[in-house]
PDB file of C-alpha atoms in Angstrom:
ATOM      1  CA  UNK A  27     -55.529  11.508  -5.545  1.00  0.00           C
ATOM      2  CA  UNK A  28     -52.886  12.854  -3.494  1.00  0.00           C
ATOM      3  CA  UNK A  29     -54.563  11.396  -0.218  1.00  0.00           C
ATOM      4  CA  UNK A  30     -54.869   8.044  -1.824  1.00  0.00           C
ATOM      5  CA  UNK A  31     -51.020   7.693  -2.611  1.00  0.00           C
ATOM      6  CA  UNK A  32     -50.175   9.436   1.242  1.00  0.00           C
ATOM      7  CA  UNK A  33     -52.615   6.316   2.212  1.00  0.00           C
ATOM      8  CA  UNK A  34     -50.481   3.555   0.183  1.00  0.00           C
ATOM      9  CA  UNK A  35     -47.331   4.787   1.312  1.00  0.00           C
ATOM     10  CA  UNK A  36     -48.284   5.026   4.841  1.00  0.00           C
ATOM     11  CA  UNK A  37     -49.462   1.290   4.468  1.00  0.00           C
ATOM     12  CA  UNK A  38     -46.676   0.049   2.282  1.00  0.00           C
ATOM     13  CA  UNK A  39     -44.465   1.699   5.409  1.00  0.00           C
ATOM     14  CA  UNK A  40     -46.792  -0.309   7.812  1.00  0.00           C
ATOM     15  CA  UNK A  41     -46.702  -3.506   6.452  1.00  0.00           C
ATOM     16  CA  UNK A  42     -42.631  -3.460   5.887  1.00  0.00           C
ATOM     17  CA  UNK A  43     -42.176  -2.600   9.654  1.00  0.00           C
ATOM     18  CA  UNK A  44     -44.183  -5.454  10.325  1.00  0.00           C
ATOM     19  CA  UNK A  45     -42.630  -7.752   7.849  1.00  0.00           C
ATOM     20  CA  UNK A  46     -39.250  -6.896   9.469  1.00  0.00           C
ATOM     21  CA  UNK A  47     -39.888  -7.158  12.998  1.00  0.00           C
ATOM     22  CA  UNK A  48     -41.273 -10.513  12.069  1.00  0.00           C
ATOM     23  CA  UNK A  49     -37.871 -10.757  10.094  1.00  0.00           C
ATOM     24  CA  UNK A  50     -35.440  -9.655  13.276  1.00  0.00           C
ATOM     25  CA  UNK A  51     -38.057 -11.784  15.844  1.00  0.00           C
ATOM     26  CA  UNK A  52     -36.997 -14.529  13.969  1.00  0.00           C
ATOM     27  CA  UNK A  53     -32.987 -13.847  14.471  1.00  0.00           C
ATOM     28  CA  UNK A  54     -33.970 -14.003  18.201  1.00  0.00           C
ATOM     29  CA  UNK A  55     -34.391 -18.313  18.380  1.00  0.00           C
ATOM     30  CA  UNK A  56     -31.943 -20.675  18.318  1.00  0.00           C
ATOM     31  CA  UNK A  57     -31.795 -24.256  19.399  1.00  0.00           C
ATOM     32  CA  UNK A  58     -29.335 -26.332  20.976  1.00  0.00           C
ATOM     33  CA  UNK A  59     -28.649 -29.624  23.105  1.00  0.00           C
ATOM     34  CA  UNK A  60     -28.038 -30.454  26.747  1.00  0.00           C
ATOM     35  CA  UNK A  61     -24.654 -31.470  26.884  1.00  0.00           C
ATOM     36  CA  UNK A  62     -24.520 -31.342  31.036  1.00  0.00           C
ATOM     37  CA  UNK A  63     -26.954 -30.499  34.172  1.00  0.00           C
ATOM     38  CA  UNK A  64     -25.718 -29.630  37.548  1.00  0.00           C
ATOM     39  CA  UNK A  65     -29.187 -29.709  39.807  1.00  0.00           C
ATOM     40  CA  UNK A  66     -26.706 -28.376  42.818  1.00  0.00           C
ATOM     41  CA  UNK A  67     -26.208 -24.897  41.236  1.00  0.00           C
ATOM     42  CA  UNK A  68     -29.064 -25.086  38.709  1.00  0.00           C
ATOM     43  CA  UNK A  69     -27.004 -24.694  36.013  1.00  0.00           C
ATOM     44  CA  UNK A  70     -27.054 -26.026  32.542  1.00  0.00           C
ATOM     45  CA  UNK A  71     -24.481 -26.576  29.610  1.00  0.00           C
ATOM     46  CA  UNK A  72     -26.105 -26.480  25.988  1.00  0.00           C
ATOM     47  CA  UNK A  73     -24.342 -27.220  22.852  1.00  0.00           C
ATOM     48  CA  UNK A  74     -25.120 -24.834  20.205  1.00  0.00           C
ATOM     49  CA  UNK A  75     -24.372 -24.292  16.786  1.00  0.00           C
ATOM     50  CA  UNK A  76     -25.195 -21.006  15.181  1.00  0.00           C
ATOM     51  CA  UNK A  77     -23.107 -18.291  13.473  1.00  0.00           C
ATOM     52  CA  UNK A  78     -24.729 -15.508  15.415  1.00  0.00           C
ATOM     53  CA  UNK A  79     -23.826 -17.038  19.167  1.00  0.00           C
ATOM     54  CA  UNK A  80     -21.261 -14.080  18.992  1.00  0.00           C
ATOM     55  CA  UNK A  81     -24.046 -12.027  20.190  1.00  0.00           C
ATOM     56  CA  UNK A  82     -24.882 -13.742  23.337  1.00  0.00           C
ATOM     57  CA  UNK A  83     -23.494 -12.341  26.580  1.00  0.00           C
ATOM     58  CA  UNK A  84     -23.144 -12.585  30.172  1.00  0.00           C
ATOM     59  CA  UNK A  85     -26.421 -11.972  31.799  1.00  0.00           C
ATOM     60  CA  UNK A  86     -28.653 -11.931  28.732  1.00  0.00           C
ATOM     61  CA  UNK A  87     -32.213 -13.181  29.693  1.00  0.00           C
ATOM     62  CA  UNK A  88     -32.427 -16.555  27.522  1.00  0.00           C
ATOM     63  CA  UNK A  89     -36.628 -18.667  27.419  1.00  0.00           C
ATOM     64  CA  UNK A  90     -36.134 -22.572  26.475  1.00  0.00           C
ATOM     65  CA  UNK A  91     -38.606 -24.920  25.858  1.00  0.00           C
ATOM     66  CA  UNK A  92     -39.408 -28.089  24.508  1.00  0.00           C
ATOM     67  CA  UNK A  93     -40.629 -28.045  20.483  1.00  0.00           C
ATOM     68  CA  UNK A  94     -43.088 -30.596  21.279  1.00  0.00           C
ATOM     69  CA  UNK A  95     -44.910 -28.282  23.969  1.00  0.00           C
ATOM     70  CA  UNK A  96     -43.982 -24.556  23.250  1.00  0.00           C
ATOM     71  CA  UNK A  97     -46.776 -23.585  25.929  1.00  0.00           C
ATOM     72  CA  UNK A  98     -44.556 -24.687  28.817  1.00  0.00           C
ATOM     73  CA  UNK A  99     -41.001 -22.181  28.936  1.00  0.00           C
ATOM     74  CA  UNK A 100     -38.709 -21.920  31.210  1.00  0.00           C
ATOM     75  CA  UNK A 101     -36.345 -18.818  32.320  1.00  0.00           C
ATOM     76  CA  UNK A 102     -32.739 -18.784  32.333  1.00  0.00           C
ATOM     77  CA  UNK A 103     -29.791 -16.332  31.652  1.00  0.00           C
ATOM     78  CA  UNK A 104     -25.999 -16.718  30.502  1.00  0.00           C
ATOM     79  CA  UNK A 105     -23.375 -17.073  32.647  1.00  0.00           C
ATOM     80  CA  UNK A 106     -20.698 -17.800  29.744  1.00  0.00           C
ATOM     81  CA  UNK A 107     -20.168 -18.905  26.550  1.00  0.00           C
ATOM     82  CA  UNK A 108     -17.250 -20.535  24.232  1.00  0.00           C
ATOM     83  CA  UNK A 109     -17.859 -20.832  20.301  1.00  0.00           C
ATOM     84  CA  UNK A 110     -19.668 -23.748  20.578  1.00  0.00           C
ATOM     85  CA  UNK A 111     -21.378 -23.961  24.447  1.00  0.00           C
ATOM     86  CA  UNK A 112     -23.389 -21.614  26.497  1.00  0.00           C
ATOM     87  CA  UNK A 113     -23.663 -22.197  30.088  1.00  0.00           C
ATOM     88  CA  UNK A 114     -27.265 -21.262  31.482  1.00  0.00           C
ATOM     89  CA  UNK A 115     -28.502 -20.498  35.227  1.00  0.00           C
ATOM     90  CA  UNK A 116     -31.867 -21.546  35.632  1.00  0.00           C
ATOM     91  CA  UNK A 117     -33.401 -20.457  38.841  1.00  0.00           C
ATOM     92  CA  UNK A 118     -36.520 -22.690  38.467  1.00  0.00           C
ATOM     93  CA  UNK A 119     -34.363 -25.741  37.261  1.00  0.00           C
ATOM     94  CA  UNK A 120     -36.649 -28.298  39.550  1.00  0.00           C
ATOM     95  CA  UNK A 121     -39.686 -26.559  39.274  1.00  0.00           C
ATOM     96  CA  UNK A 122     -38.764 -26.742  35.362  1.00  0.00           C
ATOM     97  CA  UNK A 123     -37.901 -30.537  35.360  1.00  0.00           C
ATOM     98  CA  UNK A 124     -41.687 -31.315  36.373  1.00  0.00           C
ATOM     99  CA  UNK A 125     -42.913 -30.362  32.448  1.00  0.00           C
ATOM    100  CA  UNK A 126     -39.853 -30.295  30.632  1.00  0.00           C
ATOM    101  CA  UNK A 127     -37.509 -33.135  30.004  1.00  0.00           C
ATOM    102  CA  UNK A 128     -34.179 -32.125  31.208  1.00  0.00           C
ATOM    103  CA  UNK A 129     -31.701 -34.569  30.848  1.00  0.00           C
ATOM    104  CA  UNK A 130     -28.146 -34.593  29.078  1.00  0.00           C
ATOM    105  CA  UNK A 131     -28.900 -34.874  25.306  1.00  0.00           C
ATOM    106  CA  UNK A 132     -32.528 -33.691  25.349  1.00  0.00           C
ATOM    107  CA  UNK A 133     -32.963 -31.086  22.462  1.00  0.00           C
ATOM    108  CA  UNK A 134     -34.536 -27.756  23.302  1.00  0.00           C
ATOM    109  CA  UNK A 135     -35.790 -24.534  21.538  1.00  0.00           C
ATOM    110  CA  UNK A 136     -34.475 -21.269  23.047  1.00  0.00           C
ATOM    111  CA  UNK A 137     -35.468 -17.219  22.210  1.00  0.00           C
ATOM    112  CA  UNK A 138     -33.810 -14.410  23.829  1.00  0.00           C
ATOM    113  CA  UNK A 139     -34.940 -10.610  23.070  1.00  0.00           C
ATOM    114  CA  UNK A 140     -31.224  -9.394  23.961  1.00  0.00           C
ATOM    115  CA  UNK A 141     -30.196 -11.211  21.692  1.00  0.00           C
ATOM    116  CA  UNK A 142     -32.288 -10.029  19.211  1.00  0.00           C
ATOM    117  CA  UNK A 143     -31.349  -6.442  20.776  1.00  0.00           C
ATOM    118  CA  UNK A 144     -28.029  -7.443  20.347  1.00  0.00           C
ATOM    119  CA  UNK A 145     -28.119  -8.413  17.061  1.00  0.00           C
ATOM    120  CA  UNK A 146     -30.582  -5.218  15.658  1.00  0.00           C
ATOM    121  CA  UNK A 147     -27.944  -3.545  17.822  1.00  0.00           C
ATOM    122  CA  UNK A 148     -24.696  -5.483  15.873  1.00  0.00           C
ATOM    123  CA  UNK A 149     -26.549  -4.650  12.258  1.00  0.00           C
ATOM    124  CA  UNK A 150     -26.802  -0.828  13.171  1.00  0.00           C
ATOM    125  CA  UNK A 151     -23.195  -1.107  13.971  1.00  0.00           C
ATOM    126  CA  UNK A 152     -22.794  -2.711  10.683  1.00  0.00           C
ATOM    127  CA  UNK A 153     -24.270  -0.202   8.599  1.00  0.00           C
ATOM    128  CA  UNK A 154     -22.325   2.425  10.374  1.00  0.00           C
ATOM    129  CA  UNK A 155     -19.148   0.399   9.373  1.00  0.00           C
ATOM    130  CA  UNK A 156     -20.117  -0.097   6.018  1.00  0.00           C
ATOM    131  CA  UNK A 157     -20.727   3.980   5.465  1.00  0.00           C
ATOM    132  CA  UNK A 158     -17.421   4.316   7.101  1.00  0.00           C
ATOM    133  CA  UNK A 159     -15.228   1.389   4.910  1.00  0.00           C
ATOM    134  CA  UNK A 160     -17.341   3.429   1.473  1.00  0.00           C
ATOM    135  CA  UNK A 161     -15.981   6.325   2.944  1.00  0.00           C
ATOM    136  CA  UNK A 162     -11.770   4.830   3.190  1.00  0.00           C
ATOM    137  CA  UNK A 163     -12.670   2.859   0.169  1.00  0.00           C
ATOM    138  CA  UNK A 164     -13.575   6.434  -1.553  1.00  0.00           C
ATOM    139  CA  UNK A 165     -10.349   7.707  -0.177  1.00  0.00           C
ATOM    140  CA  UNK A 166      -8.346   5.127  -1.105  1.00  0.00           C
ATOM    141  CA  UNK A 167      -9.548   5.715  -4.291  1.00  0.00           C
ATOM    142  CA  UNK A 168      -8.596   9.468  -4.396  1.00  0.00           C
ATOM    143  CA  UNK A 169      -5.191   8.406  -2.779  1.00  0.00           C
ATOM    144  CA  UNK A 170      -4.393   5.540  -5.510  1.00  0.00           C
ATOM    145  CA  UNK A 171      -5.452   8.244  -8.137  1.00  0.00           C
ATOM    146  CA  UNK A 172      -3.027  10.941  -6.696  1.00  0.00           C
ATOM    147  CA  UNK A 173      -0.238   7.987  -6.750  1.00  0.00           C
ATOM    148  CA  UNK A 174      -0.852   6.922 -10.552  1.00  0.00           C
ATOM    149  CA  UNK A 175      -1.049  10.373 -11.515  1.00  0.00           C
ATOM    150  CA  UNK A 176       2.256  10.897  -9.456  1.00  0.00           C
ATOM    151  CA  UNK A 177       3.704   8.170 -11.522  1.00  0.00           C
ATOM    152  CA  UNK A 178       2.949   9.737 -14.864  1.00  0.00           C
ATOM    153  CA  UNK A 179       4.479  13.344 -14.144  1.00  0.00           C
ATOM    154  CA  UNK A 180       7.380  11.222 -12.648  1.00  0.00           C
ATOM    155  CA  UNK A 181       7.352   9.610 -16.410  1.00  0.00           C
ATOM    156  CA  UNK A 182       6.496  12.541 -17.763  1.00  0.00           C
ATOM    157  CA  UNK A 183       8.996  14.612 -15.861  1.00  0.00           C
ATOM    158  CA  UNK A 184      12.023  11.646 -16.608  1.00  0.00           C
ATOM    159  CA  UNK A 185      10.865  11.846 -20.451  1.00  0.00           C
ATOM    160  CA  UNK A 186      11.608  15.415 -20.635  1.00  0.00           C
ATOM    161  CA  UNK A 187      14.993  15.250 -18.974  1.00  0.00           C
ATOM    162  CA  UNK A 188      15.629  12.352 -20.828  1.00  0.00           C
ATOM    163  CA  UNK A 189      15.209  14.591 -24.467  1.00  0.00           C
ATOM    164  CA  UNK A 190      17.340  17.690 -22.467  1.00  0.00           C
ATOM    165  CA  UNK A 191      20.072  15.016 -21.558  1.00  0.00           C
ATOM    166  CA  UNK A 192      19.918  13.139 -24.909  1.00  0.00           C
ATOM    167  CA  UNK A 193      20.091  16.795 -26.332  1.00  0.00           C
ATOM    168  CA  UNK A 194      22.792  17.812 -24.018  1.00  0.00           C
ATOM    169  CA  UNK A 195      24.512  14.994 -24.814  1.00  0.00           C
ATOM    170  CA  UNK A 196      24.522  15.636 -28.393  1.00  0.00           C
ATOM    171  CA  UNK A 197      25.768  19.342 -27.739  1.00  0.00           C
ATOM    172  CA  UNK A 198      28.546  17.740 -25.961  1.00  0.00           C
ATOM    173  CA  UNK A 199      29.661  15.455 -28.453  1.00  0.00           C
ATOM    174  CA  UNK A 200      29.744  18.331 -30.886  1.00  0.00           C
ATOM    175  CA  UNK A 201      31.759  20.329 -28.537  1.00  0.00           C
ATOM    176  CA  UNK A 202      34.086  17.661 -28.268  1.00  0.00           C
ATOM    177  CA  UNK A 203      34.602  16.999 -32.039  1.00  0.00           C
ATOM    178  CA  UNK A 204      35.089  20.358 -32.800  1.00  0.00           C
ATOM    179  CA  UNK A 205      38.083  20.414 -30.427  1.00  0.00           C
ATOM    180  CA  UNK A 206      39.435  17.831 -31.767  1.00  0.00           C
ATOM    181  CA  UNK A 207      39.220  18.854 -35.328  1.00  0.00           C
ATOM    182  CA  UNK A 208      40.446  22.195 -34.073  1.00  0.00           C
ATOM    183  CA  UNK A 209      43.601  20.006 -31.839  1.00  0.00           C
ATOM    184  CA  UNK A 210      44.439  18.206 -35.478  1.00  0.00           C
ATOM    185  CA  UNK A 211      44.338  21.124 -37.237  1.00  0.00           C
ATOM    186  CA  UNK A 212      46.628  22.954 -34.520  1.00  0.00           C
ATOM    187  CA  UNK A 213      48.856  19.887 -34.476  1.00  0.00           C
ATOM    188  CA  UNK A 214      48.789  20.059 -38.468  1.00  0.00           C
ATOM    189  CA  UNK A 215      49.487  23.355 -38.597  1.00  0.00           C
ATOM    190  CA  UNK A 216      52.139  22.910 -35.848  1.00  0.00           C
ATOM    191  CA  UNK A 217      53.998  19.985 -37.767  1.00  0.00           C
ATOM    192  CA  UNK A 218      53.625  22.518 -41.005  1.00  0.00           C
ATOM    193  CA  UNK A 219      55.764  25.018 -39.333  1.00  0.00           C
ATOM    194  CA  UNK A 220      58.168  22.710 -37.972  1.00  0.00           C
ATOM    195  CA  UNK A 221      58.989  21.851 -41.556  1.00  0.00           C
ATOM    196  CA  UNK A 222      58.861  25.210 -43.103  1.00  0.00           C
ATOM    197  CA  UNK A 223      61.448  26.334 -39.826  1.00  0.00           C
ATOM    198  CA  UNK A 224      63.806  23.342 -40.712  1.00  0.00           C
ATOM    199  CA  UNK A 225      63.723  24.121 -44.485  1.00  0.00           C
ATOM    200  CA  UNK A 226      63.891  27.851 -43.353  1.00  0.00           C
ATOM    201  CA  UNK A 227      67.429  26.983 -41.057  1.00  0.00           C
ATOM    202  CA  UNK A 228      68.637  24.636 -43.981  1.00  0.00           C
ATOM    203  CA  UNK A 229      68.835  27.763 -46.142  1.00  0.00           C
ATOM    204  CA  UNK A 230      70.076  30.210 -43.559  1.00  0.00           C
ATOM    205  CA  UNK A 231      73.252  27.342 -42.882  1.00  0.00           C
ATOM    206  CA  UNK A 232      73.230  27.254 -46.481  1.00  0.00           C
ATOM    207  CA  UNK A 233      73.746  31.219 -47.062  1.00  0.00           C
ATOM    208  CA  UNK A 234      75.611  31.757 -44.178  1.00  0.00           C
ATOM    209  CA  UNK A 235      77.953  34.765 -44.159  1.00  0.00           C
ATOM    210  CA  UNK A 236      81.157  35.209 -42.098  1.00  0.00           C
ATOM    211  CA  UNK A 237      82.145  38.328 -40.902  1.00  0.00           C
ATOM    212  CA  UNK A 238      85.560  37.696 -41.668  1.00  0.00           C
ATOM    213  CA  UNK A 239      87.349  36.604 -44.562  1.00  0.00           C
ATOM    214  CA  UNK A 240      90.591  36.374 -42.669  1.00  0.00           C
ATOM    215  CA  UNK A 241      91.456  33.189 -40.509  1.00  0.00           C
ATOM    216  CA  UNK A 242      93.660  33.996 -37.486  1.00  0.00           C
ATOM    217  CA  UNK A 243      96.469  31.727 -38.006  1.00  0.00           C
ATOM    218  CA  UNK A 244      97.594  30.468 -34.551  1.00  0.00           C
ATOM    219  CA  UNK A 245     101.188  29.070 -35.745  1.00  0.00           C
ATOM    220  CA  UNK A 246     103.214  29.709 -32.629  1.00  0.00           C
ATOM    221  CA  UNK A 247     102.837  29.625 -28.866  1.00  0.00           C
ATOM    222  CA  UNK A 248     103.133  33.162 -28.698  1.00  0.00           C
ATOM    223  CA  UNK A 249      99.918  35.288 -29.402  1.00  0.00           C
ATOM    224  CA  UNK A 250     101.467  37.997 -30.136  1.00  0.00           C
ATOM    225  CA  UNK A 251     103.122  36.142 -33.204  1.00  0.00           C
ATOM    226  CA  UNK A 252      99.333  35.347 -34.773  1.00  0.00           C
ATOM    227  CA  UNK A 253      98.370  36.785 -37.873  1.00  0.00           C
ATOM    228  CA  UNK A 254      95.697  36.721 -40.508  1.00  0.00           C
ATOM    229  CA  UNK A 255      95.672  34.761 -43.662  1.00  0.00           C
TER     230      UNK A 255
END
């Protein structure tokens, strides 16, 4: 039993390999369009149109042929490209003119294995971004966490003050009323006595005693003529 589901695995494996090799072969043909031939330098300019031209460089080895004869190919490899043009040299360009029709506007089919390198090459790449942007998107996460849970002892923290200083506050208030019912009642107090002293000298004018009966009578000029009366 054990053997038979080693044997389905190792042909499930088999068969997926070779369903994507087929898969990435495929990412390796393109097509494009003559746009200009210069026999002097046996060079050609095709207009492409394909998302994945990004992956064509210098010097990568390119095969075009015509669709209606795939039999007959023809050699080539990439001097440039722009977004939208690649510029081919084509050693065999005459020898290639006797079986393919090469002229501006004829439409070709094209396969290059570096690019398909390029490309298995560009999705490894890929996957090793991707692991990295889970791994700063994980971070991120732990990083936005730390900064709402900042937030909410910062709230937390502000509510708690907030009760101390409304507390505080009230303490203060107190403090302050009690003062001032203590200033009134000093300045009460202070306005009682002033009364009580008045009425207090009132009576002492009013039972004043002299020491003297006798008034020195101060008739003449002469002191020595004064006498009590």
């Amino acid at each position: 039993m054990n053997k038979f589901i080693l044997f389905l695995l190792i042909a499930f494996s088999f068969l997926h390999s070779k369903s994507v090799k087929a898969e990435l072969s495929e990412e390796g043909f393109f097509s494009g369009r003559v746009s200009r031939i210069n026999l002097a330098i046996n060079v050609l300019r095709v207009k492409i149109d394909f998302d994945n031209i990004k992956y064509l460089n210098p010097k990568d080895k390119i095969e075009f042929w015509d669709e209606k004869n795939s039999s007959q190919k023809c050699k080539s490899y990439i001097l440039g490209r722009s977004s939208d043009y690649i510029l081919m040299k084509v050693p065999e360009l005459k020898s290639c003119q006797k079986f393919l029709y090469l002229v501006p506007g004829a439409y070709f089919k094209f396969f290059s294995e570096d690019l398909l390198n390029n490309i298995t090459m560009g999705r490894e790449v890929i996957t090793i971004l991707l692991k990295k942007r889970m791994a700063v998107e994980g971070q991120i996460l732990g990083r936005n966490k730390e900064i709402a849970a900042n937030v909410e002892r910062i709230n937390a923290i502000n509510a708690r003050y907030q009760t101390l200083r409304e507390k505080l506050d009230l303490e203060w208030q107190k403090e302050l009323h009690a003062l001032d019912e203590d200033k009134t009642y000093a300045v009460r107090s202070y306005k009682d006595l002033e009364i009580r002293r008045d009425e207090i000298d009132q009576k002492l004018e009013l039972y004043k005693i002299k020491d003297e009966n006798l008034i020195l009578d101060r008739w003449s000029l002469d002191s020595r003529l004064y006498f009590k009366k």
